[in-house]
Coordinates of C-alpha atoms in Angstrom, one line a residue:
Chain A
M94 CA 139.6 96.1 100.4
D95 CA 137.3 93.0 98.4
K96 CA 136.3 90.1 100.5
P97 CA 136.6 86.6 99.4
V98 CA 134.3 84.2 97.8
N99 CA 133.0 81.8 100.6
N100 CA 129.3 80.2 99.6
R101 CA 130.3 78.1 103.3
A102 CA 129.3 81.5 104.4
W103 CA 126.2 80.7 103.6
F104 CA 126.0 77.8 106.8
L105 CA 126.3 81.0 108.9
V106 CA 124.0 83.1 107.9
L107 CA 121.7 79.6 107.3
P108 CA 120.0 80.3 111.6
V109 CA 118.9 83.8 110.9
L110 CA 117.4 82.2 107.7
L111 CA 115.4 79.8 109.0
L112 CA 114.3 81.9 111.8
V113 CA 113.4 84.9 110.1
A114 CA 111.7 82.8 107.6
F115 CA 109.5 81.1 109.8
S116 CA 108.6 84.3 111.3
A117 CA 108.6 86.2 108.5
V118 CA 106.9 84.2 104.9
L119 CA 105.0 81.9 106.9
P120 CA 103.1 85.1 108.4
L121 CA 103.4 87.2 104.8
M122 CA 102.3 83.1 102.4
T123 CA 99.1 83.4 104.9
V124 CA 98.3 86.8 104.0
V125 CA 98.7 86.6 100.6
N126 CA 96.5 84.1 101.0
Y127 CA 93.6 85.8 102.1
S128 CA 94.1 88.2 99.8
V129 CA 93.4 86.5 96.5
Q130 CA 90.4 84.3 98.4
D131 CA 86.6 84.5 99.9
T132 CA 84.9 83.3 102.5
F133 CA 81.6 82.5 104.0
G134 CA 82.5 81.2 107.2
G135 CA 83.5 77.3 107.8
N136 CA 86.7 77.6 106.5
Q137 CA 85.8 77.2 103.0
F138 CA 87.2 79.6 100.5
F139 CA 86.9 80.3 96.9
W140 CA 89.5 81.7 94.5
A141 CA 88.6 85.7 94.5
G142 CA 91.1 87.1 92.5
L143 CA 92.3 90.5 92.2
D144 CA 89.0 91.8 93.2
W145 CA 90.0 92.8 96.8
F146 CA 93.3 95.1 95.5
E147 CA 90.5 96.8 93.2
E148 CA 88.1 97.0 96.3
V149 CA 90.9 98.4 98.5
L150 CA 92.5 100.6 95.7
E151 CA 89.2 102.4 95.4
S152 CA 88.1 102.5 99.2
D153 CA 87.4 106.3 99.6
R154 CA 88.3 105.4 103.5
I155 CA 91.2 104.1 102.4
R156 CA 92.3 107.0 100.2
A157 CA 91.9 109.7 102.9
A158 CA 93.8 107.2 105.4
L159 CA 96.2 106.9 103.1
G160 CA 96.3 110.9 102.7
R161 CA 96.1 111.5 105.9
Q162 CA 99.0 109.3 106.4
I163 CA 101.2 110.9 103.5
L164 CA 101.1 115.0 105.5
F165 CA 101.5 112.7 108.9
S166 CA 104.4 111.8 107.9
A167 CA 105.5 115.2 105.4
I168 CA 104.8 117.5 109.0
I169 CA 107.0 114.9 110.6
L170 CA 109.8 115.6 109.1
A171 CA 109.5 119.3 108.6
I172 CA 109.7 119.8 111.8
E173 CA 111.9 116.8 113.3
I174 CA 114.8 117.1 111.6
P175 CA 115.6 120.6 111.2
L176 CA 115.1 120.5 115.0
G177 CA 116.9 117.7 115.8
I178 CA 119.9 119.1 113.6
F179 CA 119.5 122.2 115.8
V180 CA 119.7 120.5 119.1
A181 CA 122.7 118.2 118.3
L182 CA 124.1 121.2 117.0
N183 CA 124.1 122.7 120.2
M184 CA 124.7 120.1 122.8
P185 CA 128.1 119.8 124.7
K186 CA 130.5 117.9 123.0
R187 CA 132.4 115.5 126.1
G188 CA 132.1 115.5 130.0
I189 CA 129.8 115.0 132.5
W190 CA 127.5 117.3 131.0
A191 CA 127.4 115.5 127.9
S192 CA 126.6 112.1 129.3
F193 CA 124.1 113.6 131.1
C194 CA 122.4 115.5 127.6
L195 CA 122.9 111.5 126.1
V196 CA 120.9 109.9 128.6
L197 CA 117.9 112.0 129.7
M198 CA 117.5 112.7 126.0
A199 CA 117.7 108.8 124.8
L200 CA 114.9 108.5 127.5
P201 CA 111.5 108.9 125.6
L202 CA 112.6 106.9 123.2
L203 CA 113.3 103.4 125.7
I204 CA 109.6 103.8 127.2
P205 CA 106.7 101.2 125.7
W206 CA 104.7 103.3 122.9
N207 CA 101.7 103.4 124.6
V208 CA 102.9 104.5 127.9
V209 CA 104.1 107.5 126.0
G210 CA 100.5 107.6 124.4
T211 CA 99.4 107.3 128.1
I212 CA 101.5 109.5 129.2
W213 CA 100.7 112.7 126.4
Q214 CA 96.6 111.8 127.1
V215 CA 96.9 112.6 130.4
F216 CA 99.1 115.6 130.2
G217 CA 96.7 116.8 127.0
R218 CA 93.3 116.2 129.8
V219 CA 92.1 119.8 130.3
D220 CA 90.7 118.6 134.5
I221 CA 94.2 117.1 135.1
G222 CA 96.7 117.5 132.8
L223 CA 99.7 120.4 133.2
L224 CA 99.5 121.6 129.2
G225 CA 96.2 120.9 129.1
H226 CA 95.2 122.9 131.9
T227 CA 97.8 125.5 131.5
L228 CA 96.2 126.3 127.4
K229 CA 92.5 126.7 129.0
Q230 CA 93.9 129.1 132.1
L231 CA 95.7 131.3 129.2
G232 CA 91.7 130.8 127.9
I233 CA 93.1 129.1 124.1
N234 CA 89.9 126.2 124.3
Y235 CA 91.9 123.2 123.4
N236 CA 90.4 120.3 123.3
Y237 CA 91.9 117.2 121.6
V238 CA 89.0 114.7 122.7
N239 CA 86.5 116.9 120.5
D240 CA 88.4 118.5 117.8
A241 CA 90.1 117.3 114.8
V242 CA 93.0 120.3 115.2
D243 CA 93.9 120.1 118.3
A244 CA 94.1 116.1 118.3
W245 CA 96.5 116.3 115.2
I246 CA 98.5 118.8 117.3
T247 CA 98.9 116.5 120.4
V248 CA 100.0 113.5 118.4
I249 CA 102.3 115.7 116.0
V250 CA 103.5 117.3 119.6
M251 CA 104.1 113.7 120.9
D252 CA 105.9 112.0 118.1
V253 CA 108.4 115.6 118.2
W254 CA 108.8 114.5 121.8
H255 CA 109.0 110.8 121.5
W256 CA 110.9 110.8 118.2
T257 CA 113.1 114.3 118.2
S258 CA 115.8 112.4 120.5
L259 CA 116.7 110.3 118.2
V260 CA 117.8 112.6 115.0
A261 CA 119.2 114.4 117.3
L262 CA 121.8 111.6 118.2
L263 CA 122.3 110.4 115.0
C264 CA 123.4 114.0 114.5
Y265 CA 125.2 114.0 117.3
A266 CA 127.1 110.5 116.6
G267 CA 128.2 112.0 113.1
L268 CA 129.5 115.7 114.3
Q269 CA 131.4 113.7 116.6
S270 CA 133.6 112.3 113.8
I271 CA 134.3 115.7 112.6
P272 CA 138.0 116.5 113.7
D273 CA 139.0 119.5 115.8
A274 CA 141.5 120.7 113.4
Y275 CA 138.6 121.6 111.1
Y276 CA 136.7 124.5 113.0
Q277 CA 140.4 125.8 113.6
A278 CA 141.0 125.8 109.6
A279 CA 138.0 127.7 110.0
R280 CA 138.2 130.3 112.2
I281 CA 141.7 131.0 110.7
D282 CA 139.5 131.3 107.4
Q283 CA 137.5 133.6 109.7
A284 CA 134.5 131.7 108.3
S285 CA 130.8 132.2 108.9
R286 CA 129.0 130.4 111.8
W287 CA 126.6 129.7 108.2
K288 CA 129.5 128.5 106.7
V289 CA 130.9 126.4 109.0
F290 CA 127.5 124.4 109.3
R291 CA 127.0 124.3 105.7
Y292 CA 130.6 123.5 104.2
I293 CA 132.2 121.4 107.6
E294 CA 129.5 119.9 109.5
L295 CA 126.4 119.0 107.0
P296 CA 128.2 117.0 104.6
K297 CA 129.8 115.0 107.2
M298 CA 126.4 114.6 108.8
Q299 CA 125.0 113.7 105.2
G300 CA 125.3 109.9 106.1
V301 CA 123.6 109.6 109.2
L302 CA 121.1 112.6 108.0
L303 CA 119.8 110.3 105.5
I304 CA 119.6 107.1 108.2
A305 CA 117.5 109.2 110.6
V306 CA 115.2 110.3 106.8
L307 CA 114.3 107.4 106.1
L308 CA 114.2 105.6 110.0
R309 CA 111.9 108.8 111.3
F310 CA 109.6 108.1 107.3
M311 CA 109.0 104.9 108.0
D312 CA 108.6 104.5 111.6
S313 CA 106.2 107.7 111.7
F314 CA 104.6 106.0 108.2
M315 CA 104.0 102.9 110.2
I316 CA 102.4 104.8 113.5
Y317 CA 100.5 102.6 115.3
T318 CA 100.2 102.4 119.5
E319 CA 100.7 105.9 120.8
P320 CA 97.9 108.0 118.0
F321 CA 95.1 105.0 119.5
V322 CA 96.0 105.1 123.1
V323 CA 95.5 109.0 122.5
T324 CA 92.9 110.0 120.2
G325 CA 91.0 105.9 119.0
G326 CA 92.0 107.4 115.8
G327 CA 89.2 110.0 116.2
P328 CA 88.0 112.5 116.5
G329 CA 85.6 111.2 113.8
N330 CA 88.4 109.6 112.0
A331 CA 90.5 112.4 111.6
T332 CA 93.4 110.5 113.3
T333 CA 93.0 107.3 111.7
F334 CA 96.3 106.3 109.9
L335 CA 97.2 103.3 107.7
S336 CA 98.3 100.8 110.6
I337 CA 94.9 102.2 113.0
D338 CA 92.8 101.9 110.0
L339 CA 94.4 98.5 108.9
V340 CA 93.6 96.9 112.6
K341 CA 90.7 98.3 112.7
M342 CA 89.5 96.4 109.4
A343 CA 91.2 93.4 110.4
V344 CA 90.6 92.4 114.1
G345 CA 87.5 94.2 114.0
Q346 CA 85.5 93.7 111.6
F347 CA 87.1 90.5 110.8
D348 CA 87.1 91.8 106.7
L349 CA 90.2 89.6 106.1
G350 CA 90.3 89.9 102.7
P351 CA 90.6 93.1 102.0
A352 CA 92.5 93.9 104.9
A353 CA 94.9 91.1 103.4
A354 CA 94.6 93.2 100.0
F355 CA 95.5 96.5 102.2
S356 CA 98.8 94.7 104.3
L357 CA 99.6 93.6 101.0
I358 CA 99.6 97.2 99.0
Y359 CA 101.0 98.2 102.4
F360 CA 103.8 96.5 102.5
L361 CA 104.7 96.6 98.8
V362 CA 105.1 101.0 99.4
I363 CA 107.1 100.0 103.2
L364 CA 109.2 97.9 100.1
L365 CA 110.2 100.4 98.1
I366 CA 110.9 102.8 100.4
S367 CA 113.4 100.5 101.5
F368 CA 114.6 100.2 97.9
V369 CA 115.9 103.4 97.9
F370 CA 117.0 103.2 101.6
Y371 CA 119.7 100.0 101.3
T372 CA 120.9 101.3 98.1
V373 CA 121.5 104.9 99.2
M374 CA 123.2 103.3 101.8
T375 CA 124.8 100.8 99.9
K376 CA 126.6 104.0 97.4
E377 CA 127.3 105.3 101.1
A378 CA 129.8 102.6 101.7
K379 CA 131.7 102.9 99.0
Chain B
M273 CA 139.7 122.2 121.6
A274 CA 139.8 125.6 123.1
A275 CA 138.1 126.5 119.6
V276 CA 135.1 124.6 119.9
A277 CA 135.0 124.8 123.8
E278 CA 134.8 129.0 123.0
S279 CA 131.7 129.0 120.2
K280 CA 129.5 127.2 122.5
G281 CA 128.5 130.2 124.5
R282 CA 125.9 130.4 126.9
G283 CA 123.5 130.5 124.4
S284 CA 123.4 126.7 123.3
T285 CA 123.2 125.7 127.5
I286 CA 119.8 127.5 127.6
I287 CA 118.5 126.1 124.4
M288 CA 120.0 122.1 125.5
V289 CA 117.9 123.4 128.7
L290 CA 115.1 124.0 126.8
Y291 CA 114.8 121.3 125.6
L292 CA 115.5 118.9 128.0
L293 CA 113.1 121.0 130.2
F294 CA 110.3 119.9 127.3
L295 CA 111.3 116.1 127.0
M296 CA 111.1 115.7 131.3
L297 CA 108.1 118.2 131.6
P298 CA 105.7 114.8 130.5
I299 CA 107.3 112.3 132.3
Y300 CA 107.2 115.1 135.4
W301 CA 104.1 115.3 135.8
L302 CA 103.0 111.7 135.5
L303 CA 106.1 111.2 138.4
N304 CA 104.1 114.2 140.3
M305 CA 100.9 112.1 139.2
S306 CA 101.9 108.5 140.8
L307 CA 102.3 110.1 144.1
K308 CA 99.3 111.3 144.4
T309 CA 95.6 109.4 145.5
N310 CA 93.0 109.8 142.7
N311 CA 90.6 112.1 145.4
E312 CA 93.6 114.6 145.2
I313 CA 94.0 114.4 141.3
L314 CA 90.9 115.2 140.2
G315 CA 90.4 117.6 143.2
A316 CA 92.5 120.5 143.0
F317 CA 95.2 121.6 140.6
S318 CA 98.8 121.0 141.7
L319 CA 101.6 121.5 140.2
W320 CA 103.4 119.2 143.4
P321 CA 102.0 116.5 145.3
K322 CA 100.4 118.2 148.6
N323 CA 100.9 114.9 150.6
P324 CA 103.0 112.0 148.3
T325 CA 102.1 108.9 148.9
L326 CA 104.2 105.4 148.0
A327 CA 99.7 103.6 148.0
N328 CA 99.8 103.6 144.5
Y329 CA 103.2 102.1 144.3
R330 CA 102.8 99.6 146.8
T331 CA 99.3 98.1 144.8
I332 CA 101.6 97.1 142.3
L333 CA 104.0 95.8 143.9
T334 CA 101.4 93.5 146.0
D335 CA 99.6 92.5 143.7
P336 CA 100.1 89.8 141.2
S337 CA 98.1 90.3 138.8
W338 CA 100.3 93.8 138.3
Y339 CA 103.7 93.3 138.5
M340 CA 103.9 89.6 136.9
G341 CA 103.3 92.0 133.7
Y342 CA 106.6 93.1 134.6
V343 CA 108.0 90.0 134.6
N344 CA 106.5 88.6 131.6
S345 CA 107.8 90.9 129.5
L346 CA 111.2 91.3 130.8
T347 CA 110.8 87.2 130.7
Y348 CA 110.7 87.8 126.5
V349 CA 112.7 90.3 126.2
V350 CA 115.2 89.1 127.9
M351 CA 114.4 85.4 126.0
N352 CA 114.1 88.2 122.4
T353 CA 117.6 89.8 122.9
A354 CA 119.5 86.3 123.9
I355 CA 118.0 84.3 120.7
S356 CA 118.1 87.4 118.1
I357 CA 122.0 88.1 118.9
T358 CA 123.1 83.8 118.8
V359 CA 121.9 83.5 115.5
A360 CA 123.0 86.6 114.5
L361 CA 126.4 87.3 115.2
P362 CA 127.2 84.6 112.8
A363 CA 125.7 85.8 110.3
A364 CA 126.4 89.2 110.7
Y365 CA 130.2 87.9 110.6
A366 CA 129.6 86.4 107.6
F367 CA 128.5 89.4 105.2
S368 CA 130.9 91.7 106.7
R369 CA 133.3 89.1 105.8
Y370 CA 132.7 86.9 102.6
R371 CA 130.6 87.5 99.7
F372 CA 128.8 84.6 99.0
L373 CA 125.9 83.9 96.0
G374 CA 122.9 86.4 97.0
D375 CA 124.5 87.8 99.9
K376 CA 122.9 91.1 99.0
H377 CA 119.7 90.2 98.1
L378 CA 119.9 88.7 101.5
F379 CA 121.1 91.6 103.2
F380 CA 118.1 93.5 101.9
W381 CA 115.8 91.0 102.2
L382 CA 116.4 90.9 105.7
L383 CA 116.2 94.7 106.2
T384 CA 112.9 94.6 105.2
N385 CA 111.5 93.3 107.7
R386 CA 112.8 95.2 110.4
M387 CA 110.0 98.0 108.3
A388 CA 107.2 95.8 107.5
P389 CA 104.1 97.4 109.7
A390 CA 103.5 94.9 112.9
A391 CA 99.7 95.4 111.5
V392 CA 100.1 94.0 108.8
F393 CA 101.8 90.7 110.9
A394 CA 99.0 90.8 113.5
L395 CA 97.0 88.7 112.3
P396 CA 98.6 86.1 110.4
F397 CA 101.0 85.8 113.7
F398 CA 98.1 84.8 115.9
Q399 CA 96.7 81.9 113.6
L400 CA 100.1 81.2 113.1
Y401 CA 101.5 81.2 117.1
S402 CA 97.8 79.4 118.1
S403 CA 97.8 76.2 115.0
I404 CA 101.3 75.7 116.9
G405 CA 100.4 75.7 120.4
L406 CA 102.3 78.5 121.1
F407 CA 100.0 81.5 121.8
D408 CA 99.4 83.0 125.1
T409 CA 103.6 81.5 125.7
H410 CA 106.8 84.0 126.4
I411 CA 108.4 82.3 123.8
A412 CA 105.7 82.9 121.5
V413 CA 106.6 87.0 121.6
A414 CA 109.8 86.5 121.9
L415 CA 110.2 84.9 118.6
A416 CA 107.3 87.3 116.8
H417 CA 109.8 90.2 117.7
C418 CA 113.1 88.8 116.3
L419 CA 110.9 89.8 112.6
F420 CA 112.8 92.7 113.6
N421 CA 115.3 92.6 116.3
V422 CA 117.2 90.3 114.2
P423 CA 117.7 92.1 110.8
L424 CA 119.0 94.6 113.5
A425 CA 120.7 93.2 115.7
V426 CA 122.7 91.8 112.4
W427 CA 123.1 95.4 110.8
I428 CA 124.3 96.7 113.6
L429 CA 127.0 93.7 114.2
E430 CA 127.9 93.8 110.8
G431 CA 129.1 97.6 110.8
F432 CA 131.0 96.8 114.4
M433 CA 132.6 94.4 112.6
S434 CA 133.5 95.5 109.5
G435 CA 135.9 97.9 111.6
V436 CA 138.2 94.9 112.6
P437 CA 141.0 94.6 110.3
R438 CA 141.0 90.9 108.3
E439 CA 144.6 90.7 109.4
I440 CA 143.2 89.8 112.9
D441 CA 141.2 86.6 110.8
E442 CA 144.2 85.9 109.0
T443 CA 146.9 85.8 112.1
A444 CA 144.6 83.3 114.2
Y445 CA 144.2 80.7 111.3
I446 CA 147.6 80.9 110.8
D447 CA 148.3 80.7 114.3
G448 CA 146.0 77.6 113.9
Y449 CA 143.0 78.5 115.6
S450 CA 139.3 76.2 114.9
F451 CA 136.7 78.7 113.4
P452 CA 134.7 78.4 116.5
R453 CA 137.3 79.0 118.7
F454 CA 138.4 81.7 117.4
F455 CA 135.3 83.2 117.2
V456 CA 134.6 82.9 120.6
R457 CA 137.5 83.6 122.5
I458 CA 139.4 86.2 120.0
F459 CA 136.9 87.5 117.9
M460 CA 134.0 88.3 120.2
P461 CA 136.4 89.9 123.1
L462 CA 137.1 93.2 120.1
I463 CA 133.6 93.7 119.5
A464 CA 132.1 93.8 122.7
S465 CA 130.8 97.2 123.3
G466 CA 129.3 96.1 119.3
I467 CA 127.5 93.2 120.9
G468 CA 126.5 95.0 123.9
V469 CA 124.6 97.9 121.9
A470 CA 123.3 95.7 119.7
A471 CA 121.8 94.1 122.3
F472 CA 120.6 96.8 123.8
F473 CA 118.7 98.0 120.9
C474 CA 117.0 93.8 121.3
F475 CA 116.3 94.9 124.1
M476 CA 114.3 98.4 123.8
F477 CA 112.8 97.7 120.7
S478 CA 111.5 94.3 121.8
W479 CA 110.7 96.4 125.4
V480 CA 108.5 99.2 123.6
E481 CA 106.4 97.2 121.0
L482 CA 102.9 96.4 122.2
L483 CA 100.5 95.2 119.3
L484 CA 102.0 92.2 118.6
S485 CA 103.3 91.3 122.5
R486 CA 98.9 91.6 123.3
T487 CA 97.8 90.1 120.0
L488 CA 99.9 86.9 121.1
T489 CA 99.3 86.6 124.7
S490 CA 96.5 86.8 126.6
V491 CA 96.8 85.8 130.7
D492 CA 99.7 84.3 131.2
A493 CA 102.5 86.1 129.8
K494 CA 100.5 89.1 129.4
P495 CA 103.2 92.4 129.2
I496 CA 103.0 95.1 131.8
A497 CA 102.4 97.4 128.8
A498 CA 98.9 95.6 128.0
T499 CA 98.0 94.6 131.8
M500 CA 97.3 98.9 131.7
T501 CA 95.5 99.3 129.3
R502 CA 92.7 96.7 130.5
T503 CA 92.9 97.9 133.9
V504 CA 92.3 101.8 133.0
S505 CA 89.1 100.8 131.1
A506 CA 87.8 97.9 132.9
S507 CA 88.2 100.2 136.5
G508 CA 86.9 103.6 135.1
L509 CA 89.6 106.1 135.6
D510 CA 92.6 104.6 138.6
W511 CA 95.0 107.6 137.1
G512 CA 97.5 107.2 140.4
V513 CA 97.6 103.7 139.7
L514 CA 98.1 104.2 136.2
A515 CA 101.1 106.8 136.5
A516 CA 102.6 104.2 138.8
A517 CA 102.5 101.7 136.2
G518 CA 104.1 104.0 134.0
M519 CA 106.8 105.5 136.1
L520 CA 107.3 101.7 136.9
T521 CA 107.8 100.9 132.3
I522 CA 110.7 103.8 132.3
I523 CA 112.9 102.5 134.9
P524 CA 114.2 99.0 133.2
G525 CA 114.7 102.0 130.2
A526 CA 116.9 104.3 131.8
L527 CA 118.7 101.8 133.6
V528 CA 119.8 100.2 130.3
I529 CA 121.1 103.4 128.7
W530 CA 123.4 104.4 131.7
F531 CA 125.1 101.5 130.8
V532 CA 125.6 102.4 126.7
R533 CA 125.0 105.9 126.9
N534 CA 128.7 106.2 124.9
Y535 CA 127.9 104.3 122.6
I536 CA 124.1 105.0 122.1
A537 CA 124.3 108.0 119.0
K538 CA 126.8 104.9 116.9
G539 CA 124.0 101.9 118.0
F540 CA 121.0 104.3 116.2
A541 CA 123.7 105.3 113.4
L542 CA 123.6 101.1 112.5
G543 CA 127.2 100.8 113.4
R544 CA 127.7 103.0 110.3
V545 CA 129.6 106.6 111.9

């Protein structure tokens, strides 16, 4: 199906273009400005070239944050994708029970992110939280405020709680598109459960799974609010991910130059990933 | 059909029950706390409130500095949803029906905005909206959230629109419909569910976002989520009220999910299943 060429379609796109230009290009230019200039205050700027970029790329602190960020995203993907597929395979296909599951599963996705943080901050507290208190009763020494490993576990369990449903819902949508005839054919051939999964369900889920992997990767790469509320980036810097570090630098210390350079590098990394996402998805559509 | 139903045995039910339990436990704990007094929360540890009280909810619903947070949040969320859908509809139509100069690049550029970390934009947004005198207004937050909601709306709507055969457009034009009349009278009803899903997602992402909405407001347009963080740090440990405020932020989401429950999954796949 070839679409007709019509350059007047630009008029239809114009409102979006103006709006997004206003809310994306203008601010981004400010960031570019800051990234190549230095200031002694009083609105006096002078050219700093690529100094800030060098400083950022050589900074141990940012390298450490990047390392933590990559580790975090990797763990998130390793847990949420298989778990999401597993849940989707066990979801009821239709009927009131299916609607019930869908609504309950979507619920964590609609809770404001800092409330998600608050819920888990309370839930994990040793004195008043169900999780923390139960673990203490069981004799497990758990304290996410002082122990880096416990803080990591809390943040990861929180993210699994928050976002696994997204993966499951996507896979569920993919599974719904498989005609029942496929399953009947597999039954006649006496295919094992694993083979049904490997040769019928997995190929049909490929497209949505790709969206799930990339969405989860990008969103976990940008995570800010939830760990910030739970741990504040601590103990020490143990859960200071890239966005937390960036906000600390820009708003807390007002180091505009390095923060801007950091922003641009951060944004370029995401841009690269988006490009892969886009290329693969448009290929999928053909 | 029977074969499918059979293959999902008792094991599946147990797994689903366990998973849903895992999802609901922390929320239950919040509900539990919201129905207790502070003394009870900090005193004896109990799995359910011994003397359920609605005092925490009363505190919030009678104090303007609390409930205005909800009004502010809902105001900018609704404004954002209206703006996003209005500008996204014609653009999505253009992308789904025509090829034009630079269309692919434009589409990709829109997508990159959905992927932009909010932390990168927080400070520039603050300066931009301060300089044009929109700081601490609802419209500033609504416009800022367009950054990620407009691209999302365009993507979802484009997915749904591509599912409508182009013959319908051509027939309508032959019948003498002008473009605006065709679009509003014929095309929009056809993709009504798509519009609903796109609106749902705009609502959702604007509702859950905090970093930008907190940066762009101070008093008059302060969102409920930000009100929560401030009050906690100022008054020390008012856990009951905090929990009640949290519970109240969950309700709007729960209500809108119910209306789009059959389309949620398709929407998350950006209309492309």
